């Protein structure tokens, strides 16, 4: 689909990449990887035509459509959510208008036997078929399905876009791109502002519907689930691996080992050659051999070794006083926001009846859709907003809080190095440069002033500052949004080795996996407790019906009696098994019903094919309309069958 040949890009006379060649084929799902600053976002801009390369060719067929999602959006604020999203169907709406115009003309004319009338009928038939192929009247349903999948509610559809935050606006733009069904999708960090359910929906959509995809993301689980090819930008060149990201890491390590061996052998050869030249340079009898060695040395092409981020380090939190046994205890906690429309109205209940206890040393995750109260609960803990009920902060608790707006509190007149130097103590003062390097502030970057940093860079700096303060309760609200995979690993290892308690609000599954031992799910005005890690919660949410999903806090463990706990867990396991079997039977019925419907539709299609082949039926609009409607229904049912089959396959795993 897209062919790249001999690509070269320079910044300040320094090549970002050169002599880059690759092809994006249909059904390729490519993960574009490389260290920060390697040129991943630049590559996406070049592929979509926003930026021109200094040399080389990017060949895109004329009929190939490209959808590009940048990290930064520029949306207009003069429409509602539905109207803004509907812009994705501009071609469909224009075609609908053309078909309607011809339909009115056919209804008004009476010269049925004329040649011009027959030409109009033929043209109408052609344009109507094209209209049906573009999506016809089904686009509204598709629009709503996509918006709901990305986390919007039906009540949001008529809201002005100006009321949505930057993260939700990104979702609007993503919805528009997905609805256009381009031949090639270019996505730059699409999961930064999505919750787990929306990420999973996007994964499923891309796997089932995307034709070709080039993706830049720091969400390891997302990359592994979506892509089947990895394109690495390293040393200004690209290396193509026809495997998923996890397999790429193994192959890359092997490749680098080979490079290192070849590099070492070459360096030994160069050293031996130079030693020979220096030894016999002034001996007339060896002049010919010396000249041969000099020419040999000039012909050697230096072997480059792939860049590896060696700045990653093991970070330890500074020691802190021991907190009480229960840092956080909530009893019958409730939060209601006043009504936006009526000051004396009932207001919006975010959550109510919340009873939870977090023990010292626990690492817990707060998960759920955006807007369900995760950050609100954290603000209650921090005492930033009023609430109803009881919320006790344990004895001797020192809280370290990373909010999504934490970056705004930094001193803009300090450099990056000075900001960290002021809070670092002990051994960490000797390792400031290593620490800054681990979070992408290595080299001359550390001398930048805070006021010139981007929002993402400020967030990373605020994170480093937090990690150096002595605390025994960590509260992190979306800490990984602007971190690359190596930096996430640094943070994850630091939290793992942290002696205190940690509450993490995050949608990054790979980051939470192996880090948390308990999950609190926010949704529907309730908070539910799930024992186990993030994937245990995901599996339970898939297996259990909404009625049974999760266990109300306090109902799972009613006493310290281990026997009672095990019995309760046994009952839950049995209920899960029954629910799973019920879901499998339901999925099987759905597949069988869909297959029967497809067979019926195909039989009728064959009948219509035979009728339309007869000359007397060529201009029969009733048959033509039935045929196009039947074809659309058949396509929809085939899509349904694929979805049902996928669901059945997942349930049988």
XYZ file of N, CA and C in Angstrom, residues 76-332:
771
model
N -12.475 21.982 16.597
C -13.348 23.149 16.683
C -14.399 22.945 17.771
N -14.943 24.055 18.274
C -15.894 23.986 19.382
C -17.275 24.507 19.000
N -17.643 24.445 17.748
C -18.895 25.032 17.300
C -19.990 24.006 17.024
N -19.771 22.743 17.405
C -20.754 21.693 17.133
C -20.950 20.810 18.354
N -21.970 19.942 18.248
C -22.171 18.930 19.277
C -21.310 17.712 18.971
N -21.263 16.774 19.925
C -20.482 15.550 19.739
C -20.965 14.780 18.514
N -22.286 14.622 18.375
C -22.828 13.870 17.243
C -22.492 14.549 15.917
N -22.667 15.874 15.850
C -22.418 16.612 14.609
C -20.936 16.572 14.238
N -20.058 16.705 15.238
C -18.624 16.658 14.980
C -18.218 15.282 14.453
N -18.740 14.237 15.065
C -18.411 12.874 14.637
C -19.001 12.567 13.264
N -20.150 13.147 12.971
C -20.820 12.915 11.687
C -19.992 13.420 10.506
N -19.046 14.315 10.765
C -18.171 14.819 9.695
C -17.376 13.700 9.034
N -17.227 12.584 9.743
C -16.522 11.434 9.173
C -17.270 10.846 7.979
N -18.575 11.106 7.898
C -19.413 10.555 6.816
C -19.742 11.606 5.763
N -18.835 12.551 5.536
C -19.083 13.618 4.560
C -19.379 13.058 3.173
N -18.613 12.059 2.747
C -18.829 11.437 1.428
C -20.182 10.733 1.360
N -20.556 10.056 2.442
C -21.841 9.354 2.482
C -22.995 10.351 2.375
N -22.888 11.467 3.097
C -23.960 12.463 3.087
C -24.092 13.127 1.719
N -22.966 13.398 1.059
C -23.000 13.964 -0.298
C -23.652 12.983 -1.270
N -23.293 11.707 -1.159
C -23.866 10.686 -2.027
C -25.365 10.537 -1.768
N -25.766 10.631 -0.488
C -27.184 10.548 -0.132
C -27.972 11.677 -0.790
N -27.377 12.859 -0.798
C -28.023 14.017 -1.428
C -28.174 13.816 -2.932
N -27.142 13.275 -3.596
C -27.209 13.008 -5.040
C -28.296 11.978 -5.362
N -28.366 10.913 -4.580
C -29.366 9.867 -4.803
C -30.776 10.427 -4.599
N -30.954 11.233 -3.548
C -32.270 11.821 -3.267
C -32.719 12.746 -4.400
N -31.765 13.509 -4.943
C -32.071 14.414 -6.049
C -32.546 13.642 -7.289
N -31.846 12.557 -7.638
C -32.236 11.730 -8.787
C -33.568 11.031 -8.537
N -33.815 10.638 -7.285
C -35.077 9.988 -6.931
C -36.257 10.944 -7.144
N -36.069 12.213 -6.761
C -37.113 13.216 -6.966
C -37.355 13.452 -8.459
N -36.283 13.466 -9.238
C -36.396 13.661 -10.684
C -37.140 12.506 -11.348
N -36.865 11.282 -10.925
C -37.566 10.122 -11.468
C -39.058 10.171 -11.149
N -39.374 10.636 -9.959
C -40.773 10.717 -9.545
C -41.537 11.782 -10.322
N -40.852 12.853 -10.701
C -41.509 13.965 -11.401
C -41.678 13.709 -12.894
N -40.760 12.961 -13.498
C -40.800 12.743 -14.946
C -41.835 11.675 -15.327
N -42.373 11.821 -16.538
C -43.383 10.876 -17.023
C -42.997 10.243 -18.355
N -41.870 10.668 -18.945
C -41.433 10.119 -20.243
C -40.707 8.796 -20.048
N -41.462 7.800 -19.623
C -40.864 6.516 -19.229
C -40.169 5.791 -20.364
N -40.585 6.036 -21.611
C -40.035 5.310 -22.753
C -38.835 6.011 -23.384
N -38.536 7.230 -22.950
C -37.457 7.986 -23.583
C -36.091 7.441 -23.204
N -35.127 7.744 -24.080
C -33.765 7.271 -23.864
C -33.132 7.949 -22.648
N -33.426 9.260 -22.473
C -32.853 9.997 -21.345
C -33.366 9.467 -20.014
N -34.641 9.031 -19.989
C -35.208 8.472 -18.768
C -34.507 7.162 -18.405
N -34.244 6.312 -19.425
C -33.555 5.050 -19.186
C -32.124 5.286 -18.702
N -31.474 6.342 -19.258
C -30.132 6.695 -18.804
C -30.147 7.138 -17.340
N -31.197 7.906 -16.992
C -31.342 8.363 -15.607
C -31.574 7.192 -14.658
N -32.394 6.213 -15.093
C -32.643 5.007 -14.281
C -31.340 4.251 -14.039
N -30.550 4.106 -15.100
C -29.281 3.387 -15.006
C -28.302 4.123 -14.075
N -28.279 5.457 -14.231
C -27.398 6.258 -13.380
C -27.846 6.194 -11.922
N -29.164 6.261 -11.703
C -29.703 6.169 -10.350
C -29.332 4.838 -9.705
N -29.474 3.761 -10.490
C -29.141 2.423 -9.982
C -27.679 2.347 -9.569
N -26.800 2.921 -10.418
C -25.364 2.918 -10.137
C -25.041 3.718 -8.869
N -25.600 4.934 -8.772
C -25.336 5.792 -7.626
C -25.939 5.228 -6.342
N -27.096 4.576 -6.455
C -27.739 3.967 -5.296
C -26.900 2.804 -4.759
N -26.362 1.995 -5.677
C -25.484 0.894 -5.273
C -24.239 1.424 -4.553
N -23.687 2.500 -5.116
C -22.509 3.118 -4.491
C -22.846 3.646 -3.101
N -24.026 4.231 -2.980
C -24.493 4.750 -1.693
C -24.589 3.634 -0.660
N -25.119 2.488 -1.084
C -25.242 1.347 -0.188
C -23.874 0.808 0.233
N -22.921 0.818 -0.730
C -21.578 0.348 -0.422
C -20.871 1.258 0.580
N -21.168 2.555 0.543
C -20.556 3.512 1.449
C -21.087 3.414 2.875
N -22.201 2.724 3.046
C -22.754 2.578 4.376
C -24.204 2.933 4.507
N -24.738 3.631 3.491
C -26.156 3.977 3.420
C -26.672 4.573 4.735
N -27.864 4.187 5.087
C -28.496 4.742 6.278
C -28.010 4.105 7.572
N -27.063 3.187 7.459
C -26.568 2.499 8.651
C -25.499 3.311 9.391
N -25.121 4.471 8.824
C -23.990 5.189 9.404
C -24.285 5.737 10.805
N -25.539 6.100 11.067
C -25.886 6.612 12.388
C -25.698 5.544 13.467
N -26.116 4.327 13.164
C -25.943 3.223 14.115
C -24.465 2.936 14.340
N -23.679 2.990 13.262
C -22.238 2.760 13.360
C -21.574 3.874 14.185
N -22.038 5.111 13.980
C -21.529 6.255 14.731
C -21.758 6.051 16.228
N -22.979 5.691 16.589
C -23.308 5.499 18.001
C -22.528 4.332 18.598
N -22.398 3.246 17.837
C -21.675 2.070 18.326
C -20.209 2.419 18.622
N -19.608 3.207 17.743
C -18.206 3.590 17.921
C -18.031 4.516 19.120
N -18.893 5.496 19.264
C -18.801 6.429 20.388
C -19.009 5.716 21.721
N -19.977 4.793 21.766
C -20.219 4.026 22.992
C -19.015 3.145 23.320
N -18.408 2.548 22.283
C -17.232 1.709 22.480
C -16.054 2.478 23.042
N -15.933 3.773 22.683
C -14.834 4.607 23.163
C -15.136 5.266 24.507
N -16.268 4.878 25.137
C -16.535 5.327 26.504
C -17.548 6.437 26.669
N -18.097 6.975 25.550
C -19.118 8.014 25.664
C -20.469 7.399 26.053
N -21.311 8.194 26.693
C -22.681 7.794 26.992
C -23.638 8.432 25.995
N -24.834 7.843 25.859
C -25.817 8.401 24.922
C -26.195 9.834 25.298
N -26.133 10.143 26.601
C -26.450 11.505 27.040
C -25.411 12.526 26.576
N -24.223 12.042 26.157
C -23.166 12.938 25.695
C -23.341 13.368 24.243
N -24.169 12.651 23.468
C -24.209 12.845 22.016
C -24.593 14.266 21.611
N -25.454 14.910 22.395
C -25.919 16.269 22.047
C -25.174 17.356 22.816
N -24.152 16.977 23.577
C -23.357 17.975 24.304
C -22.388 18.684 23.364
N -22.150 20.001 23.542
C -21.152 20.693 22.721
C -19.754 20.129 22.976
N -18.917 20.089 21.953
C -17.556 19.569 22.108
C -16.724 20.432 23.054
N -17.108 21.703 23.226
C -16.369 22.603 24.111
C -16.425 22.159 25.569
N -17.410 21.317 25.947
C -17.542 20.844 27.321
C -16.613 19.689 27.654
N -15.996 19.096 26.624
C -15.152 17.920 26.853
C -13.702 18.332 27.099
N -13.022 17.536 27.933
C -11.610 17.770 28.216
C -10.750 17.328 27.033
N -9.433 17.597 27.145
C -8.526 17.234 26.066
C -8.513 15.746 25.750
N -8.583 14.911 26.808
C -8.598 13.465 26.610
C -9.827 12.997 25.854
N -10.991 13.550 26.197
C -12.229 13.180 25.507
C -12.248 13.714 24.076
N -11.635 14.859 23.861
C -11.549 15.385 22.498
C -10.706 14.479 21.605
N -9.650 13.920 22.204
C -8.846 12.957 21.467
C -9.682 11.757 21.044
N -10.588 11.341 21.908
C -11.483 10.227 21.578
C -12.419 10.595 20.423
N -12.883 11.846 20.399
C -13.750 12.302 19.311
C -13.018 12.184 17.979
N -11.778 12.667 17.953
C -10.991 12.606 16.730
C -10.706 11.160 16.340
N -10.424 10.313 17.322
C -10.190 8.892 17.063
C -11.435 8.244 16.476
N -12.614 8.573 17.030
C -13.880 8.031 16.510
C -14.078 8.430 15.053
N -13.794 9.689 14.698
C -13.941 10.159 13.315
C -13.038 9.384 12.362
N -11.808 9.146 12.800
C -10.855 8.422 11.957
C -11.289 6.970 11.769
N -11.730 6.322 12.845
C -12.151 4.922 12.758
C -13.381 4.764 11.873
N -14.305 5.725 11.946
C -15.540 5.657 11.150
C -15.282 5.860 9.659
N -14.209 6.541 9.323
C -13.862 6.733 7.915
C -13.332 5.453 7.258
N -12.965 4.470 8.085
C -12.428 3.193 7.606
C -11.331 3.387 6.550
N -10.251 4.113 6.894
C -9.185 4.334 5.912
C -8.433 3.052 5.595
N -7.745 3.052 4.475
C -6.953 1.880 4.084
C -5.739 1.705 4.993
N -5.184 2.827 5.469
C -4.028 2.792 6.367
C -4.312 3.690 7.572
N -4.168 3.140 8.764
C -4.334 3.896 10.008
C -2.962 4.209 10.594
N -2.705 5.488 10.891
C -1.479 5.916 11.555
C -1.866 6.477 12.917
N -1.535 5.772 13.988
C -1.966 6.152 15.337
C -0.753 6.448 16.211
N -0.715 7.655 16.779
C 0.380 8.087 17.652
C -0.136 8.172 19.086
N 0.215 7.200 19.897
C -0.203 7.097 21.304
C -1.723 7.180 21.469
N -2.480 6.262 20.873
C -3.947 6.356 20.939
C -4.538 5.995 22.297
N -3.787 5.310 23.185
C -4.349 4.829 24.451
C -4.097 5.756 25.632
N -3.417 6.895 25.402
C -3.042 7.760 26.523
C -4.218 8.203 27.384
N -5.365 8.435 26.756
C -6.510 8.963 27.495
C -7.706 8.005 27.497
N -7.436 6.721 27.281
C -8.514 5.725 27.256
C -8.496 4.896 28.526
N -9.692 4.488 29.009
C -9.756 3.561 30.121
C -9.603 2.132 29.605
N -9.504 1.161 30.528
C -9.201 -0.218 30.132
C -10.257 -0.777 29.190
N -11.550 -0.539 29.493
C -12.622 -1.061 28.641
C -12.538 -0.483 27.233
N -12.250 0.813 27.119
C -12.122 1.450 25.811
C -10.895 0.939 25.060
N -9.811 0.699 25.786
C -8.608 0.142 25.158
C -8.910 -1.238 24.584
N -9.617 -2.072 25.351
C -9.974 -3.405 24.881
C -10.901 -3.333 23.672
N -11.851 -2.383 23.695
C -12.735 -2.204 22.535
C -11.925 -1.800 21.313
N -10.973 -0.873 21.484
C -10.132 -0.427 20.373
C -9.282 -1.574 19.844
N -8.746 -2.393 20.750
C -7.979 -3.572 20.335
C -8.810 -4.461 19.422
N -10.025 -4.774 19.866
C -10.907 -5.645 19.098
C -11.240 -5.024 17.742
N -11.506 -3.719 17.738
C -11.840 -3.034 16.495
C -10.685 -3.113 15.503
N -9.467 -2.822 15.975
C -8.304 -2.816 15.091
C -7.995 -4.205 14.553
N -8.136 -5.211 15.395
C -7.851 -6.591 14.974
C -8.863 -7.052 13.929
N -10.130 -6.697 14.114
C -11.191 -7.175 13.229
C -11.401 -6.301 11.996
N -11.206 -4.991 12.112
C -11.637 -4.085 11.050
C -10.525 -3.341 10.331
N -9.391 -3.128 10.985
C -8.337 -2.332 10.366
C -7.717 -3.066 9.173
N -7.485 -2.330 8.097
C -6.860 -2.921 6.910
C -5.346 -2.942 7.062
N -4.768 -1.782 7.309
C -3.329 -1.681 7.580
C -3.144 -0.671 8.703
N -2.135 -0.892 9.534
C -1.965 -0.076 10.737
C -0.481 0.155 11.000
N -0.128 1.410 11.303
C 1.207 1.755 11.808
C 0.976 2.463 13.138
N 1.530 1.897 14.202
C 1.177 2.313 15.562
C 2.421 2.707 16.353
N 2.336 3.842 17.038
C 3.333 4.237 18.028
C 2.641 4.243 19.378
N 3.127 3.426 20.308
C 2.499 3.329 21.621
C 3.507 2.843 22.649
N 3.301 3.265 23.896
C 4.120 2.791 25.019
C 3.349 1.804 25.884
N 2.152 1.411 25.426
C 1.340 0.420 26.131
C 1.713 -0.962 25.585
N 2.531 -1.664 26.349
C 3.086 -2.934 25.877
C 2.002 -3.966 25.581
N 1.010 -4.081 26.471
C -0.069 -5.053 26.274
C -0.852 -4.727 25.002
N -1.120 -3.453 24.773
C -1.854 -3.016 23.592
C -1.095 -3.361 22.314
N 0.199 -3.076 22.303
C 1.036 -3.381 21.132
C 1.019 -4.876 20.835
N 1.189 -5.688 21.882
C 1.229 -7.135 21.687
C -0.081 -7.695 21.158
N -1.195 -7.132 21.611
C -2.509 -7.640 21.215
C -2.915 -7.207 19.813
N -2.360 -6.101 19.322
C -2.825 -5.514 18.064
C -1.879 -5.791 16.888
N -0.558 -5.684 17.112
C 0.398 -5.711 16.005
C 0.918 -7.113 15.702
N 1.386 -7.296 14.467
C 2.007 -8.561 14.047
C 3.371 -8.341 13.403
N 3.860 -7.098 13.448
C 5.145 -6.764 12.840
C 5.743 -5.583 13.614
N 7.039 -5.588 13.810
C 7.701 -4.542 14.578
C 8.780 -3.890 13.728
N 8.690 -2.572 13.584
C 9.660 -1.802 12.807
C 10.437 -0.908 13.770
N 11.698 -1.219 13.968
C 12.523 -0.490 14.923
C 13.358 0.574 14.220
N 13.340 1.800 14.776
C 14.217 2.866 14.303
C 15.401 2.932 15.256
N 16.573 2.642 14.744
C 17.775 2.593 15.577
C 18.977 3.002 14.743
N 19.840 3.851 15.333
C 21.039 4.332 14.636
C 20.711 5.012 13.313
N 19.562 5.656 13.249
C 19.168 6.372 12.039
C 18.660 5.489 10.921
N 18.486 4.196 11.190
C 17.984 3.262 10.186
C 16.844 2.431 10.759
N 16.173 1.696 9.903
C 15.083 0.841 10.362
C 15.465 -0.630 10.224
N 15.036 -1.395 11.200
C 15.208 -2.850 11.168
C 13.820 -3.467 11.268
N 13.487 -4.322 10.328
C 12.147 -4.897 10.204
C 12.111 -6.295 10.828
N 11.220 -6.457 11.825
C 11.021 -7.761 12.460
C 9.581 -8.199 12.182
N 9.393 -9.341 11.571
C 8.044 -9.831 11.218
C 7.401 -10.586 12.386
N 7.479 -10.007 13.566
C 6.958 -10.658 14.773
C 6.334 -9.606 15.687
N 5.623 -10.066 16.739
C 5.056 -9.176 17.740
C 6.154 -8.589 18.633
N 5.759 -7.624 19.475
C 6.732 -6.878 20.261
C 7.546 -7.769 21.206
N 6.890 -8.669 21.934
C 7.608 -9.538 22.880
C 8.643 -10.403 22.168
N 8.259 -10.951 21.008
C 9.195 -11.760 20.233
C 10.307 -10.887 19.658
N 9.965 -9.657 19.306
C 10.966 -8.708 18.794
C 12.061 -8.459 19.833
N 11.678 -8.333 21.114
C 12.661 -8.087 22.162
C 13.696 -9.206 22.228
N 13.234 -10.450 22.050
C 14.151 -11.602 22.070
C 15.085 -11.548 20.862
N 14.506 -11.343 19.663
C 15.306 -11.290 18.436
C 16.274 -10.110 18.456
N 15.833 -9.001 19.027
C 16.683 -7.817 19.101
C 17.896 -8.063 19.995
N 17.676 -8.743 21.107
C 18.783 -9.071 22.005
C 19.800 -9.971 21.297
N 19.283 -10.966 20.546
C 20.169 -11.857 19.785
C 20.936 -11.089 18.721
N 20.232 -10.187 18.016
C 20.859 -9.383 16.967
C 21.975 -8.514 17.547
N 21.709 -7.915 18.709
C 22.698 -7.040 19.319
C 23.931 -7.823 19.783
N 23.718 -9.030 20.281
C 24.849 -9.884 20.652
C 25.743 -10.154 19.450
N 25.115 -10.460 18.309
C 25.870 -10.690 17.077
C 26.619 -9.430 16.647
N 25.944 -8.279 16.744
C 26.574 -7.011 16.396
C 27.782 -6.732 17.287
N 27.635 -6.982 18.589
C 28.717 -6.739 19.523
C 29.925 -7.609 19.211
N 29.680 -8.892 18.912
C 30.781 -9.809 18.559
C 31.494 -9.337 17.289
N 30.670 -8.951 16.269
C 31.253 -8.464 15.018
C 32.014 -7.159 15.242
N 31.474 -6.285 16.080
C 32.118 -5.002 16.390
C 33.455 -5.222 17.098
N 33.456 -6.127 18.084
C 34.684 -6.429 18.819
C 35.757 -7.015 17.901
N 35.336 -7.927 17.008
C 36.280 -8.517 16.051
C 36.852 -7.447 15.114
N 35.973 -6.537 14.669
C 36.437 -5.464 13.787
C 37.402 -4.533 14.510
N 37.100 -4.188 15.753
C 37.977 -3.314 16.515
C 39.347 -3.965 16.737
N 39.357 -5.282 16.965
C 40.629 -6.009 17.117
C 41.435 -5.976 15.818
N 40.705 -6.171 14.695
C 41.359 -6.135 13.380
C 41.955 -4.747 13.112
N 41.189 -3.680 13.435
C 41.666 -2.310 13.235
C 42.889 -2.038 14.106
N 42.816 -2.486 15.370
C 43.943 -2.275 16.295
C 45.194 -2.993 15.803
N 45.040 -4.247 15.334
C 46.190 -5.009 14.820
C 46.783 -4.336 13.576
N 45.904 -3.840 12.700
C 46.369 -3.174 11.481
C 47.132 -1.901 11.810
N 46.591 -1.099 12.734
C 47.266 0.137 13.143
C 48.609 -0.154 13.806
N 48.640 -1.201 14.617
C 49.899 -1.583 15.282
C 50.960 -1.976 14.252
N 50.569 -2.728 13.200
C 51.493 -3.125 12.134
C 52.039 -1.898 11.406
N 51.110 -0.947 11.109
C 51.522 0.268 10.393
C 52.519 1.067 11.217
N 52.236 1.262 12.503
C 53.120 2.029 13.372
C 54.484 1.344 13.552
N 54.466 0.008 13.570
C 55.709 -0.745 13.810
C 56.647 -0.683 12.612
N 56.084 -0.790 11.404
C 56.936 -0.901 10.209
C 56.846 0.322 9.294
N 56.306 1.436 9.796
C 56.107 2.633 8.971
C 57.416 3.135 8.356
N 58.485 3.051 9.099
C 59.754 3.643 8.666
C 60.759 2.611 8.161
N 60.312 1.393 7.898
C 61.202 0.374 7.338
C 60.935 0.238 5.854
N 62.005 0.489 5.066
C 61.856 0.472 3.600
C 61.435 -0.891 3.069
N 61.891 -1.952 3.731
C 61.567 -3.301 3.267
C 60.077 -3.638 3.440
N 59.409 -2.950 4.325
C 58.001 -3.215 4.610
C 57.073 -2.140 4.031
N 57.593 -1.273 3.199
C 56.807 -0.138 2.687
C 55.564 -0.590 1.927
N 55.721 -1.622 1.099
C 54.572 -2.116 0.311
C 53.483 -2.657 1.225
N 53.879 -3.497 2.196
C 52.898 -4.062 3.136
C 52.198 -2.976 3.956
N 52.961 -1.936 4.351
C 52.371 -0.842 5.129
C 51.316 -0.111 4.301
N 51.626 0.184 3.038
C 50.676 0.860 2.168
C 49.415 0.011 1.945
N 49.615 -1.312 1.824
C 48.470 -2.217 1.696
C 47.569 -2.138 2.933
N 48.192 -2.129 4.106
C 47.433 -2.057 5.355
C 46.668 -0.723 5.471
N 47.323 0.383 5.036
C 46.667 1.692 5.095
C 45.427 1.707 4.205
N 45.569 1.164 2.960
C 44.429 1.099 2.044
C 43.336 0.182 2.602
N 43.742 -0.918 3.221
C 42.798 -1.861 3.848
C 42.026 -1.180 4.969
N 42.742 -0.354 5.753
C 42.117 0.365 6.869
C 41.092 1.374 6.372
N 41.395 2.037 5.268
C 40.495 3.042 4.705
C 39.210 2.421 4.164
N 39.296 1.180 3.715
C 38.133 0.508 3.128
C 37.168 -0.085 4.167
N 37.613 -0.184 5.404
C 36.771 -0.793 6.450
C 35.554 0.088 6.719
N 34.383 -0.522 6.656
C 33.127 0.161 6.994
C 32.822 -0.123 8.463
N 32.773 0.916 9.310
C 32.549 0.674 10.749
C 31.212 -0.021 11.011
N 31.227 -1.016 11.869
C 30.000 -1.718 12.264
C 29.305 -0.918 13.358
N 28.020 -0.610 13.155
C 27.251 0.112 14.159
C 26.491 -0.873 15.036
N 26.489 -0.593 16.318
C 25.744 -1.403 17.271
C 24.464 -0.668 17.627
N 23.323 -1.406 17.613
C 22.029 -0.805 17.924
C 22.062 -0.093 19.267
N 21.415 1.079 19.282
C 21.362 1.853 20.504
C 20.517 1.128 21.548
N 20.989 1.106 22.759
C 20.249 0.525 23.874
C 20.227 1.534 25.005
N 19.066 1.718 25.576
C 18.938 2.653 26.686
C 19.512 2.013 27.954
N 20.765 2.362 28.246
C 21.430 1.817 29.424
C 21.214 2.662 30.668
N 20.387 3.673 30.532
C 20.174 4.576 31.662
C 19.209 4.001 32.692
N 18.462 2.970 32.332
C 17.524 2.372 33.282
C 18.266 1.903 34.532
N 17.705 2.143 35.671
C 18.381 1.826 36.916
C 17.349 1.356 37.932
N 17.860 0.794 39.037
C 17.004 0.387 40.138
C 16.883 1.551 41.119
N 15.682 2.059 41.240
C 15.431 3.212 42.082
C 14.829 2.768 43.398
N 15.384 3.261 44.501
C 14.838 2.943 45.815
C 14.311 4.209 46.464
N 13.130 4.083 47.071
C 12.572 5.211 47.786
C 13.381 5.469 49.057
N 13.495 6.724 49.467
C 14.194 7.011 50.721
C 13.412 6.451 51.906
N 14.114 6.082 52.971
C 13.418 5.507 54.133
C 12.453 6.512 54.753
N 11.367 5.973 55.323
C 10.343 6.800 55.934
C 9.821 6.121 57.184
N 9.206 6.895 58.056
C 8.624 6.333 59.269
C 7.534 5.329 58.926
N 7.392 4.306 59.754
C 6.385 3.267 59.566
C 4.992 3.822 59.897
N 4.030 3.575 59.009
C 2.670 4.041 59.260
C 1.908 3.041 60.113
N 0.663 3.401 60.475
C -0.193 2.475 61.200
C -0.592 1.292 60.338
N -1.247 0.302 60.953
C -1.615 -0.923 60.225
C -2.619 -0.663 59.110
N -3.461 0.351 59.260
C -4.509 0.627 58.270
C -4.431 2.102 57.857
N -3.673 2.406 56.803
C -3.517 3.802 56.371
C -4.823 4.453 55.908
N -5.721 3.672 55.278
C -6.978 4.214 54.757
C -8.146 3.345 55.222
N -9.134 3.954 55.891
C -10.374 3.267 56.278
C -11.543 4.155 55.868
N -12.412 3.633 55.012
C -13.603 4.356 54.565
C -14.845 3.607 55.022
N -15.816 4.350 55.572
C -17.071 3.756 56.038
C -18.245 4.574 55.506
N -19.094 3.909 54.725
C -20.307 4.523 54.185
C -20.003 5.856 53.495
